[in-house]
Amino acid sequence: VALLAQRHGTSLSKSKERALSAEVAIAGKRVAVAFPQTYMNNSGESVRLLARRFGIETGDQLIVVHDELDLETGRLKLKQGGGMAGHNGLKSIMQHVGTTDFVRLRIGVGKPPASQAGRDYVLRRPGKAEQTILDVAVERSVDAIEMLVTDGIDAAMAVVNRRPDGT
């Protein structure tokens, strides 16, 4: 989110909606970007306030970027709607905005070792090699969001959801 704001000439700043936020223009379209400053399990509180502030009325106007244990590190997947897959941040957003029909950009972080809880795994600092993969994934995520805004969900999914080998 910070990189998206930076690419479009601004930076995130504190907002009364308990988030760091900014407004950018992508291909002439007004886009609000935000990073909730609540605990992840309560991120829906901030999203609801931000949706009200920016006039977001339907799920397809909302893009949620989140980590995904079920995808290998660095893999991106874009979809609209669906289940919460045990992700408490998504559950909170669904409860506060009243729909599951929002767009999700999932960034793979891989599965934790059997001996480590998922919560501890996602909160740890990644190793150097993994961080390099995640840095590339962040760049590709910004590209995906820009494509989503300019070309729509179907076109963006066709590009983003392809595996690196083209399948």
mmCIF file with all atom_site columns, C-alpha atoms in Angstrom:
data_model
loop_
_atom_site.group_PDB
_atom_site.id
_atom_site.type_symbol
_atom_site.label_atom_id
_atom_site.label_alt_id
_atom_site.label_comp_id
_atom_site.label_asym_id
_atom_site.label_entity_id
_atom_site.label_seq_id
_atom_site.pdbx_PDB_ins_code
_atom_site.Cartn_x
_atom_site.Cartn_y
_atom_site.Cartn_z
_atom_site.occupancy
_atom_site.B_iso_or_equiv
_atom_site.pdbx_formal_charge
_atom_site.auth_seq_id
_atom_site.auth_comp_id
_atom_site.auth_asym_id
_atom_site.auth_atom_id
_atom_site.pdbx_PDB_model_num
ATOM 1   C CA . VAL A 1 1   ? 0.000   0.000   0.000   1.00 0.00 ? 1   VAL A CA 1
ATOM 2   C CA . ALA A 1 2   ? 2.833   2.373   0.810   1.00 0.00 ? 2   ALA A CA 1
ATOM 3   C CA . LEU A 1 3   ? 4.548   1.523   -2.476  1.00 0.00 ? 3   LEU A CA 1
ATOM 4   C CA . LEU A 1 4   ? 1.325   2.157   -4.414  1.00 0.00 ? 4   LEU A CA 1
ATOM 5   C CA . ALA A 1 5   ? 0.991   5.582   -2.802  1.00 0.00 ? 5   ALA A CA 1
ATOM 6   C CA . GLN A 1 6   ? 4.673   6.322   -3.473  1.00 0.00 ? 6   GLN A CA 1
ATOM 7   C CA . ARG A 1 7   ? 4.384   5.337   -7.149  1.00 0.00 ? 7   ARG A CA 1
ATOM 8   C CA . HIS A 1 8   ? 1.610   7.882   -7.491  1.00 0.00 ? 8   HIS A CA 1
ATOM 9   C CA . GLY A 1 9   ? 3.464   10.729  -5.830  1.00 0.00 ? 9   GLY A CA 1
ATOM 10  C CA . THR A 1 10  ? 2.245   10.659  -2.254  1.00 0.00 ? 10  THR A CA 1
ATOM 11  C CA . SER A 1 11  ? 2.749   8.908   1.059   1.00 0.00 ? 11  SER A CA 1
ATOM 12  C CA . LEU A 1 12  ? 0.487   7.487   3.721   1.00 0.00 ? 12  LEU A CA 1
ATOM 13  C CA . SER A 1 13  ? -0.480  9.611   6.690   1.00 0.00 ? 13  SER A CA 1
ATOM 14  C CA . LYS A 1 14  ? -2.428  8.969   9.883   1.00 0.00 ? 14  LYS A CA 1
ATOM 15  C CA . SER A 1 15  ? -6.181  9.253   9.566   1.00 0.00 ? 15  SER A CA 1
ATOM 16  C CA . LYS A 1 16  ? -9.014  9.378   12.075  1.00 0.00 ? 16  LYS A CA 1
ATOM 17  C CA . GLU A 1 17  ? -10.183 6.017   10.707  1.00 0.00 ? 17  GLU A CA 1
ATOM 18  C CA . ARG A 1 18  ? -7.382  4.265   12.609  1.00 0.00 ? 18  ARG A CA 1
ATOM 19  C CA . ALA A 1 19  ? -5.324  3.788   9.455   1.00 0.00 ? 19  ALA A CA 1
ATOM 20  C CA . LEU A 1 20  ? -2.482  5.189   7.438   1.00 0.00 ? 20  LEU A CA 1
ATOM 21  C CA . SER A 1 21  ? -4.127  6.390   4.245   1.00 0.00 ? 21  SER A CA 1
ATOM 22  C CA . ALA A 1 22  ? -3.782  8.450   1.086   1.00 0.00 ? 22  ALA A CA 1
ATOM 23  C CA . GLU A 1 23  ? -5.693  9.213   -2.054  1.00 0.00 ? 23  GLU A CA 1
ATOM 24  C CA . VAL A 1 24  ? -4.123  8.670   -5.479  1.00 0.00 ? 24  VAL A CA 1
ATOM 25  C CA . ALA A 1 25  ? -5.213  8.853   -9.100  1.00 0.00 ? 25  ALA A CA 1
ATOM 26  C CA . ILE A 1 26  ? -4.678  5.814   -11.302 1.00 0.00 ? 26  ILE A CA 1
ATOM 27  C CA . ALA A 1 27  ? -5.499  6.440   -14.965 1.00 0.00 ? 27  ALA A CA 1
ATOM 28  C CA . GLY A 1 28  ? -7.706  9.330   -13.858 1.00 0.00 ? 28  GLY A CA 1
ATOM 29  C CA . LYS A 1 29  ? -9.609  7.234   -11.319 1.00 0.00 ? 29  LYS A CA 1
ATOM 30  C CA . ARG A 1 30  ? -9.727  8.249   -7.655  1.00 0.00 ? 30  ARG A CA 1
ATOM 31  C CA . VAL A 1 31  ? -8.293  5.477   -5.490  1.00 0.00 ? 31  VAL A CA 1
ATOM 32  C CA . ALA A 1 32  ? -8.060  5.487   -1.701  1.00 0.00 ? 32  ALA A CA 1
ATOM 33  C CA . VAL A 1 33  ? -5.241  3.396   -0.249  1.00 0.00 ? 33  VAL A CA 1
ATOM 34  C CA . ALA A 1 34  ? -5.005  2.508   3.412   1.00 0.00 ? 34  ALA A CA 1
ATOM 35  C CA . PHE A 1 35  ? -3.232  0.352   5.940   1.00 0.00 ? 35  PHE A CA 1
ATOM 36  C CA . PRO A 1 36  ? -5.309  -0.245  9.092   1.00 0.00 ? 36  PRO A CA 1
ATOM 37  C CA . GLN A 1 37  ? -3.471  0.455   12.329  1.00 0.00 ? 37  GLN A CA 1
ATOM 38  C CA . THR A 1 38  ? -5.700  -1.818  14.385  1.00 0.00 ? 38  THR A CA 1
ATOM 39  C CA . TYR A 1 39  ? -4.771  -5.337  15.317  1.00 0.00 ? 39  TYR A CA 1
ATOM 40  C CA . MET A 1 40  ? -5.255  -7.552  12.264  1.00 0.00 ? 40  MET A CA 1
ATOM 41  C CA . ASN A 1 41  ? -8.193  -9.320  13.943  1.00 0.00 ? 41  ASN A CA 1
ATOM 42  C CA . ASN A 1 42  ? -9.955  -5.931  14.199  1.00 0.00 ? 42  ASN A CA 1
ATOM 43  C CA . SER A 1 43  ? -9.019  -4.511  10.800  1.00 0.00 ? 43  SER A CA 1
ATOM 44  C CA . GLY A 1 44  ? -12.682 -4.471  9.748   1.00 0.00 ? 44  GLY A CA 1
ATOM 45  C CA . GLU A 1 45  ? -13.315 -1.585  12.155  1.00 0.00 ? 45  GLU A CA 1
ATOM 46  C CA . SER A 1 46  ? -10.903 0.609   10.221  1.00 0.00 ? 46  SER A CA 1
ATOM 47  C CA . VAL A 1 47  ? -12.091 -0.663  6.825   1.00 0.00 ? 47  VAL A CA 1
ATOM 48  C CA . ARG A 1 48  ? -15.713 0.194   7.681   1.00 0.00 ? 48  ARG A CA 1
ATOM 49  C CA . LEU A 1 49  ? -14.749 3.758   8.649   1.00 0.00 ? 49  LEU A CA 1
ATOM 50  C CA . LEU A 1 50  ? -12.593 4.155   5.543   1.00 0.00 ? 50  LEU A CA 1
ATOM 51  C CA . ALA A 1 51  ? -15.393 2.823   3.314   1.00 0.00 ? 51  ALA A CA 1
ATOM 52  C CA . ARG A 1 52  ? -17.743 5.414   4.768   1.00 0.00 ? 52  ARG A CA 1
ATOM 53  C CA . ARG A 1 53  ? -15.195 8.222   4.343   1.00 0.00 ? 53  ARG A CA 1
ATOM 54  C CA . PHE A 1 54  ? -14.431 7.380   0.711   1.00 0.00 ? 54  PHE A CA 1
ATOM 55  C CA . GLY A 1 55  ? -17.974 6.473   -0.360  1.00 0.00 ? 55  GLY A CA 1
ATOM 56  C CA . ILE A 1 56  ? -17.344 2.779   -0.954  1.00 0.00 ? 56  ILE A CA 1
ATOM 57  C CA . GLU A 1 57  ? -20.786 1.215   -1.191  1.00 0.00 ? 57  GLU A CA 1
ATOM 58  C CA . THR A 1 58  ? -20.241 -2.214  -2.750  1.00 0.00 ? 58  THR A CA 1
ATOM 59  C CA . GLY A 1 59  ? -17.746 -5.016  -2.229  1.00 0.00 ? 59  GLY A CA 1
ATOM 60  C CA . ASP A 1 60  ? -16.358 -4.767  -5.747  1.00 0.00 ? 60  ASP A CA 1
ATOM 61  C CA . GLN A 1 61  ? -15.096 -1.255  -4.896  1.00 0.00 ? 61  GLN A CA 1
ATOM 62  C CA . LEU A 1 62  ? -12.928 -2.660  -2.101  1.00 0.00 ? 62  LEU A CA 1
ATOM 63  C CA . ILE A 1 63  ? -9.573  -4.401  -2.627  1.00 0.00 ? 63  ILE A CA 1
ATOM 64  C CA . VAL A 1 64  ? -8.067  -6.179  0.367   1.00 0.00 ? 64  VAL A CA 1
ATOM 65  C CA . VAL A 1 65  ? -4.401  -7.177  0.162   1.00 0.00 ? 65  VAL A CA 1
ATOM 66  C CA . HIS A 1 66  ? -3.428  -9.901  2.611   1.00 0.00 ? 66  HIS A CA 1
ATOM 67  C CA . ASP A 1 67  ? -0.963  -12.669 3.393   1.00 0.00 ? 67  ASP A CA 1
ATOM 68  C CA . GLU A 1 68  ? -1.857  -16.234 2.441   1.00 0.00 ? 68  GLU A CA 1
ATOM 69  C CA . LEU A 1 69  ? -0.391  -19.332 4.059   1.00 0.00 ? 69  LEU A CA 1
ATOM 70  C CA . ASP A 1 70  ? -1.872  -21.595 1.367   1.00 0.00 ? 70  ASP A CA 1
ATOM 71  C CA . LEU A 1 71  ? 0.216   -20.054 -1.421  1.00 0.00 ? 71  LEU A CA 1
ATOM 72  C CA . GLU A 1 72  ? 3.949   -20.520 -1.853  1.00 0.00 ? 72  GLU A CA 1
ATOM 73  C CA . THR A 1 73  ? 6.064   -17.533 -0.907  1.00 0.00 ? 73  THR A CA 1
ATOM 74  C CA . GLY A 1 74  ? 5.747   -14.722 -3.434  1.00 0.00 ? 74  GLY A CA 1
ATOM 75  C CA . ARG A 1 75  ? 2.840   -16.221 -5.418  1.00 0.00 ? 75  ARG A CA 1
ATOM 76  C CA . LEU A 1 76  ? -0.040  -13.799 -6.053  1.00 0.00 ? 76  LEU A CA 1
ATOM 77  C CA . LYS A 1 77  ? -3.683  -14.708 -6.484  1.00 0.00 ? 77  LYS A CA 1
ATOM 78  C CA . LEU A 1 78  ? -6.481  -12.313 -7.259  1.00 0.00 ? 78  LEU A CA 1
ATOM 79  C CA . LYS A 1 79  ? -10.154 -13.135 -6.772  1.00 0.00 ? 79  LYS A CA 1
ATOM 80  C CA . GLN A 1 80  ? -13.453 -11.571 -5.923  1.00 0.00 ? 80  GLN A CA 1
ATOM 81  C CA . GLY A 1 81  ? -15.487 -12.895 -3.022  1.00 0.00 ? 81  GLY A CA 1
ATOM 82  C CA . GLY A 1 82  ? -15.114 -16.267 -1.397  1.00 0.00 ? 82  GLY A CA 1
ATOM 83  C CA . GLY A 1 83  ? -14.601 -17.724 2.031   1.00 0.00 ? 83  GLY A CA 1
ATOM 84  C CA . MET A 1 84  ? -12.451 -16.474 4.847   1.00 0.00 ? 84  MET A CA 1
ATOM 85  C CA . ALA A 1 85  ? -10.170 -19.551 4.953   1.00 0.00 ? 85  ALA A CA 1
ATOM 86  C CA . GLY A 1 86  ? -9.614  -19.039 8.680   1.00 0.00 ? 86  GLY A CA 1
ATOM 87  C CA . HIS A 1 87  ? -8.103  -15.574 8.145   1.00 0.00 ? 87  HIS A CA 1
ATOM 88  C CA . ASN A 1 88  ? -9.259  -13.471 11.097  1.00 0.00 ? 88  ASN A CA 1
ATOM 89  C CA . GLY A 1 89  ? -8.539  -10.181 9.340   1.00 0.00 ? 89  GLY A CA 1
ATOM 90  C CA . LEU A 1 90  ? -10.846 -11.161 6.478   1.00 0.00 ? 90  LEU A CA 1
ATOM 91  C CA . LYS A 1 91  ? -13.489 -12.296 8.975   1.00 0.00 ? 91  LYS A CA 1
ATOM 92  C CA . SER A 1 92  ? -13.341 -8.914  10.681  1.00 0.00 ? 92  SER A CA 1
ATOM 93  C CA . ILE A 1 93  ? -13.662 -7.058  7.381   1.00 0.00 ? 93  ILE A CA 1
ATOM 94  C CA . MET A 1 94  ? -16.625 -9.208  6.352   1.00 0.00 ? 94  MET A CA 1
ATOM 95  C CA . GLN A 1 95  ? -18.354 -8.607  9.691   1.00 0.00 ? 95  GLN A CA 1
ATOM 96  C CA . HIS A 1 96  ? -17.868 -4.845  9.517   1.00 0.00 ? 96  HIS A CA 1
ATOM 97  C CA . VAL A 1 97  ? -18.640 -4.197  5.851   1.00 0.00 ? 97  VAL A CA 1
ATOM 98  C CA . GLY A 1 98  ? -21.394 -6.816  5.656   1.00 0.00 ? 98  GLY A CA 1
ATOM 99  C CA . THR A 1 99  ? -20.214 -8.641  2.543   1.00 0.00 ? 99  THR A CA 1
ATOM 100 C CA . THR A 1 100 ? -17.663 -11.182 1.361   1.00 0.00 ? 100 THR A CA 1
ATOM 101 C CA . ASP A 1 101 ? -17.822 -9.839  -2.186  1.00 0.00 ? 101 ASP A CA 1
ATOM 102 C CA . PHE A 1 102 ? -14.705 -7.675  -1.921  1.00 0.00 ? 102 PHE A CA 1
ATOM 103 C CA . VAL A 1 103 ? -11.676 -8.225  -4.162  1.00 0.00 ? 103 VAL A CA 1
ATOM 104 C CA . ARG A 1 104 ? -8.750  -9.998  -2.534  1.00 0.00 ? 104 ARG A CA 1
ATOM 105 C CA . LEU A 1 105 ? -5.144  -9.845  -3.595  1.00 0.00 ? 105 LEU A CA 1
ATOM 106 C CA . ARG A 1 106 ? -3.508  -12.722 -1.778  1.00 0.00 ? 106 ARG A CA 1
ATOM 107 C CA . ILE A 1 107 ? 0.271   -12.687 -1.331  1.00 0.00 ? 107 ILE A CA 1
ATOM 108 C CA . GLY A 1 108 ? 1.725   -16.099 -0.605  1.00 0.00 ? 108 GLY A CA 1
ATOM 109 C CA . VAL A 1 109 ? 3.927   -16.473 2.442   1.00 0.00 ? 109 VAL A CA 1
ATOM 110 C CA . GLY A 1 110 ? 4.089   -20.280 2.421   1.00 0.00 ? 110 GLY A CA 1
ATOM 111 C CA . LYS A 1 111 ? 3.186   -22.762 5.107   1.00 0.00 ? 111 LYS A CA 1
ATOM 112 C CA . PRO A 1 112 ? 4.841   -22.723 8.513   1.00 0.00 ? 112 PRO A CA 1
ATOM 113 C CA . PRO A 1 113 ? 6.838   -25.726 9.688   1.00 0.00 ? 113 PRO A CA 1
ATOM 114 C CA . ALA A 1 114 ? 4.648   -28.220 11.544  1.00 0.00 ? 114 ALA A CA 1
ATOM 115 C CA . SER A 1 115 ? 6.217   -27.115 14.828  1.00 0.00 ? 115 SER A CA 1
ATOM 116 C CA . GLN A 1 116 ? 5.271   -23.430 14.389  1.00 0.00 ? 116 GLN A CA 1
ATOM 117 C CA . ALA A 1 117 ? 1.877   -21.770 14.774  1.00 0.00 ? 117 ALA A CA 1
ATOM 118 C CA . GLY A 1 118 ? 0.650   -19.825 11.739  1.00 0.00 ? 118 GLY A CA 1
ATOM 119 C CA . ARG A 1 119 ? 0.413   -16.630 13.822  1.00 0.00 ? 119 ARG A CA 1
ATOM 120 C CA . ASP A 1 120 ? 4.058   -16.867 14.877  1.00 0.00 ? 120 ASP A CA 1
ATOM 121 C CA . TYR A 1 121 ? 5.125   -17.746 11.338  1.00 0.00 ? 121 TYR A CA 1
ATOM 122 C CA . VAL A 1 122 ? 3.563   -14.680 9.694   1.00 0.00 ? 122 VAL A CA 1
ATOM 123 C CA . LEU A 1 123 ? 4.824   -12.332 12.424  1.00 0.00 ? 123 LEU A CA 1
ATOM 124 C CA . ARG A 1 124 ? 8.455   -13.454 12.235  1.00 0.00 ? 124 ARG A CA 1
ATOM 125 C CA . ARG A 1 125 ? 11.066  -11.578 10.217  1.00 0.00 ? 125 ARG A CA 1
ATOM 126 C CA . PRO A 1 126 ? 11.660  -13.408 6.915   1.00 0.00 ? 126 PRO A CA 1
ATOM 127 C CA . GLY A 1 127 ? 15.129  -14.620 6.002   1.00 0.00 ? 127 GLY A CA 1
ATOM 128 C CA . LYS A 1 128 ? 17.155  -12.790 3.348   1.00 0.00 ? 128 LYS A CA 1
ATOM 129 C CA . ALA A 1 129 ? 16.181  -15.067 0.424   1.00 0.00 ? 129 ALA A CA 1
ATOM 130 C CA . GLU A 1 130 ? 12.517  -15.042 1.402   1.00 0.00 ? 130 GLU A CA 1
ATOM 131 C CA . GLN A 1 131 ? 12.559  -11.254 1.821   1.00 0.00 ? 131 GLN A CA 1
ATOM 132 C CA . THR A 1 132 ? 13.913  -10.865 -1.711  1.00 0.00 ? 132 THR A CA 1
ATOM 133 C CA . ILE A 1 133 ? 11.028  -12.973 -3.055  1.00 0.00 ? 133 ILE A CA 1
ATOM 134 C CA . LEU A 1 134 ? 8.508   -10.954 -1.017  1.00 0.00 ? 134 LEU A CA 1
ATOM 135 C CA . ASP A 1 135 ? 9.978   -7.643  -2.228  1.00 0.00 ? 135 ASP A CA 1
ATOM 136 C CA . VAL A 1 136 ? 9.365   -8.747  -5.826  1.00 0.00 ? 136 VAL A CA 1
ATOM 137 C CA . ALA A 1 137 ? 5.852   -9.874  -4.861  1.00 0.00 ? 137 ALA A CA 1
ATOM 138 C CA . VAL A 1 138 ? 5.129   -6.419  -3.420  1.00 0.00 ? 138 VAL A CA 1
ATOM 139 C CA . GLU A 1 139 ? 6.209   -4.765  -6.688  1.00 0.00 ? 139 GLU A CA 1
ATOM 140 C CA . ARG A 1 140 ? 4.024   -7.205  -8.654  1.00 0.00 ? 140 ARG A CA 1
ATOM 141 C CA . SER A 1 141 ? 1.141   -6.544  -6.247  1.00 0.00 ? 141 SER A CA 1
ATOM 142 C CA . VAL A 1 142 ? 1.230   -2.841  -7.037  1.00 0.00 ? 142 VAL A CA 1
ATOM 143 C CA . ASP A 1 143 ? 1.265   -3.696  -10.755 1.00 0.00 ? 143 ASP A CA 1
ATOM 144 C CA . ALA A 1 144 ? -1.748  -5.965  -10.154 1.00 0.00 ? 144 ALA A CA 1
ATOM 145 C CA . ILE A 1 145 ? -3.713  -3.261  -8.347  1.00 0.00 ? 145 ILE A CA 1
ATOM 146 C CA . GLU A 1 146 ? -2.975  -0.750  -11.084 1.00 0.00 ? 146 GLU A CA 1
ATOM 147 C CA . MET A 1 147 ? -4.112  -3.277  -13.705 1.00 0.00 ? 147 MET A CA 1
ATOM 148 C CA . LEU A 1 148 ? -7.229  -4.059  -11.701 1.00 0.00 ? 148 LEU A CA 1
ATOM 149 C CA . VAL A 1 149 ? -8.148  -0.367  -11.587 1.00 0.00 ? 149 VAL A CA 1
ATOM 150 C CA . THR A 1 150 ? -7.401  0.304   -15.267 1.00 0.00 ? 150 THR A CA 1
ATOM 151 C CA . ASP A 1 151 ? -8.451  -2.966  -16.943 1.00 0.00 ? 151 ASP A CA 1
ATOM 152 C CA . GLY A 1 152 ? -10.922 -4.604  -14.545 1.00 0.00 ? 152 GLY A CA 1
ATOM 153 C CA . ILE A 1 153 ? -11.004 -7.773  -12.489 1.00 0.00 ? 153 ILE A CA 1
ATOM 154 C CA . ASP A 1 154 ? -11.154 -10.313 -15.330 1.00 0.00 ? 154 ASP A CA 1
ATOM 155 C CA . ALA A 1 155 ? -8.156  -8.909  -17.212 1.00 0.00 ? 155 ALA A CA 1
ATOM 156 C CA . ALA A 1 156 ? -6.147  -8.543  -14.007 1.00 0.00 ? 156 ALA A CA 1
ATOM 157 C CA . MET A 1 157 ? -6.974  -12.090 -12.874 1.00 0.00 ? 157 MET A CA 1
ATOM 158 C CA . ALA A 1 158 ? -5.896  -13.494 -16.247 1.00 0.00 ? 158 ALA A CA 1
ATOM 159 C CA . VAL A 1 159 ? -2.424  -12.009 -15.754 1.00 0.00 ? 159 VAL A CA 1
ATOM 160 C CA . VAL A 1 160 ? -1.961  -12.181 -11.978 1.00 0.00 ? 160 VAL A CA 1
ATOM 161 C CA . ASN A 1 161 ? -3.235  -15.727 -11.431 1.00 0.00 ? 161 ASN A CA 1
ATOM 162 C CA . ARG A 1 162 ? -0.911  -17.287 -14.019 1.00 0.00 ? 162 ARG A CA 1
ATOM 163 C CA . ARG A 1 163 ? 1.958   -19.246 -12.577 1.00 0.00 ? 163 ARG A CA 1
ATOM 164 C CA . PRO A 1 164 ? 5.466   -18.091 -13.505 1.00 0.00 ? 164 PRO A CA 1
ATOM 165 C CA . ASP A 1 165 ? 5.661   -21.042 -15.924 1.00 0.00 ? 165 ASP A CA 1
ATOM 166 C CA . GLY A 1 166 ? 2.599   -19.659 -17.775 1.00 0.00 ? 166 GLY A CA 1
ATOM 167 C CA . THR A 1 167 ? 0.003   -22.144 -16.485 1.00 0.00 ? 167 THR A CA 1
#
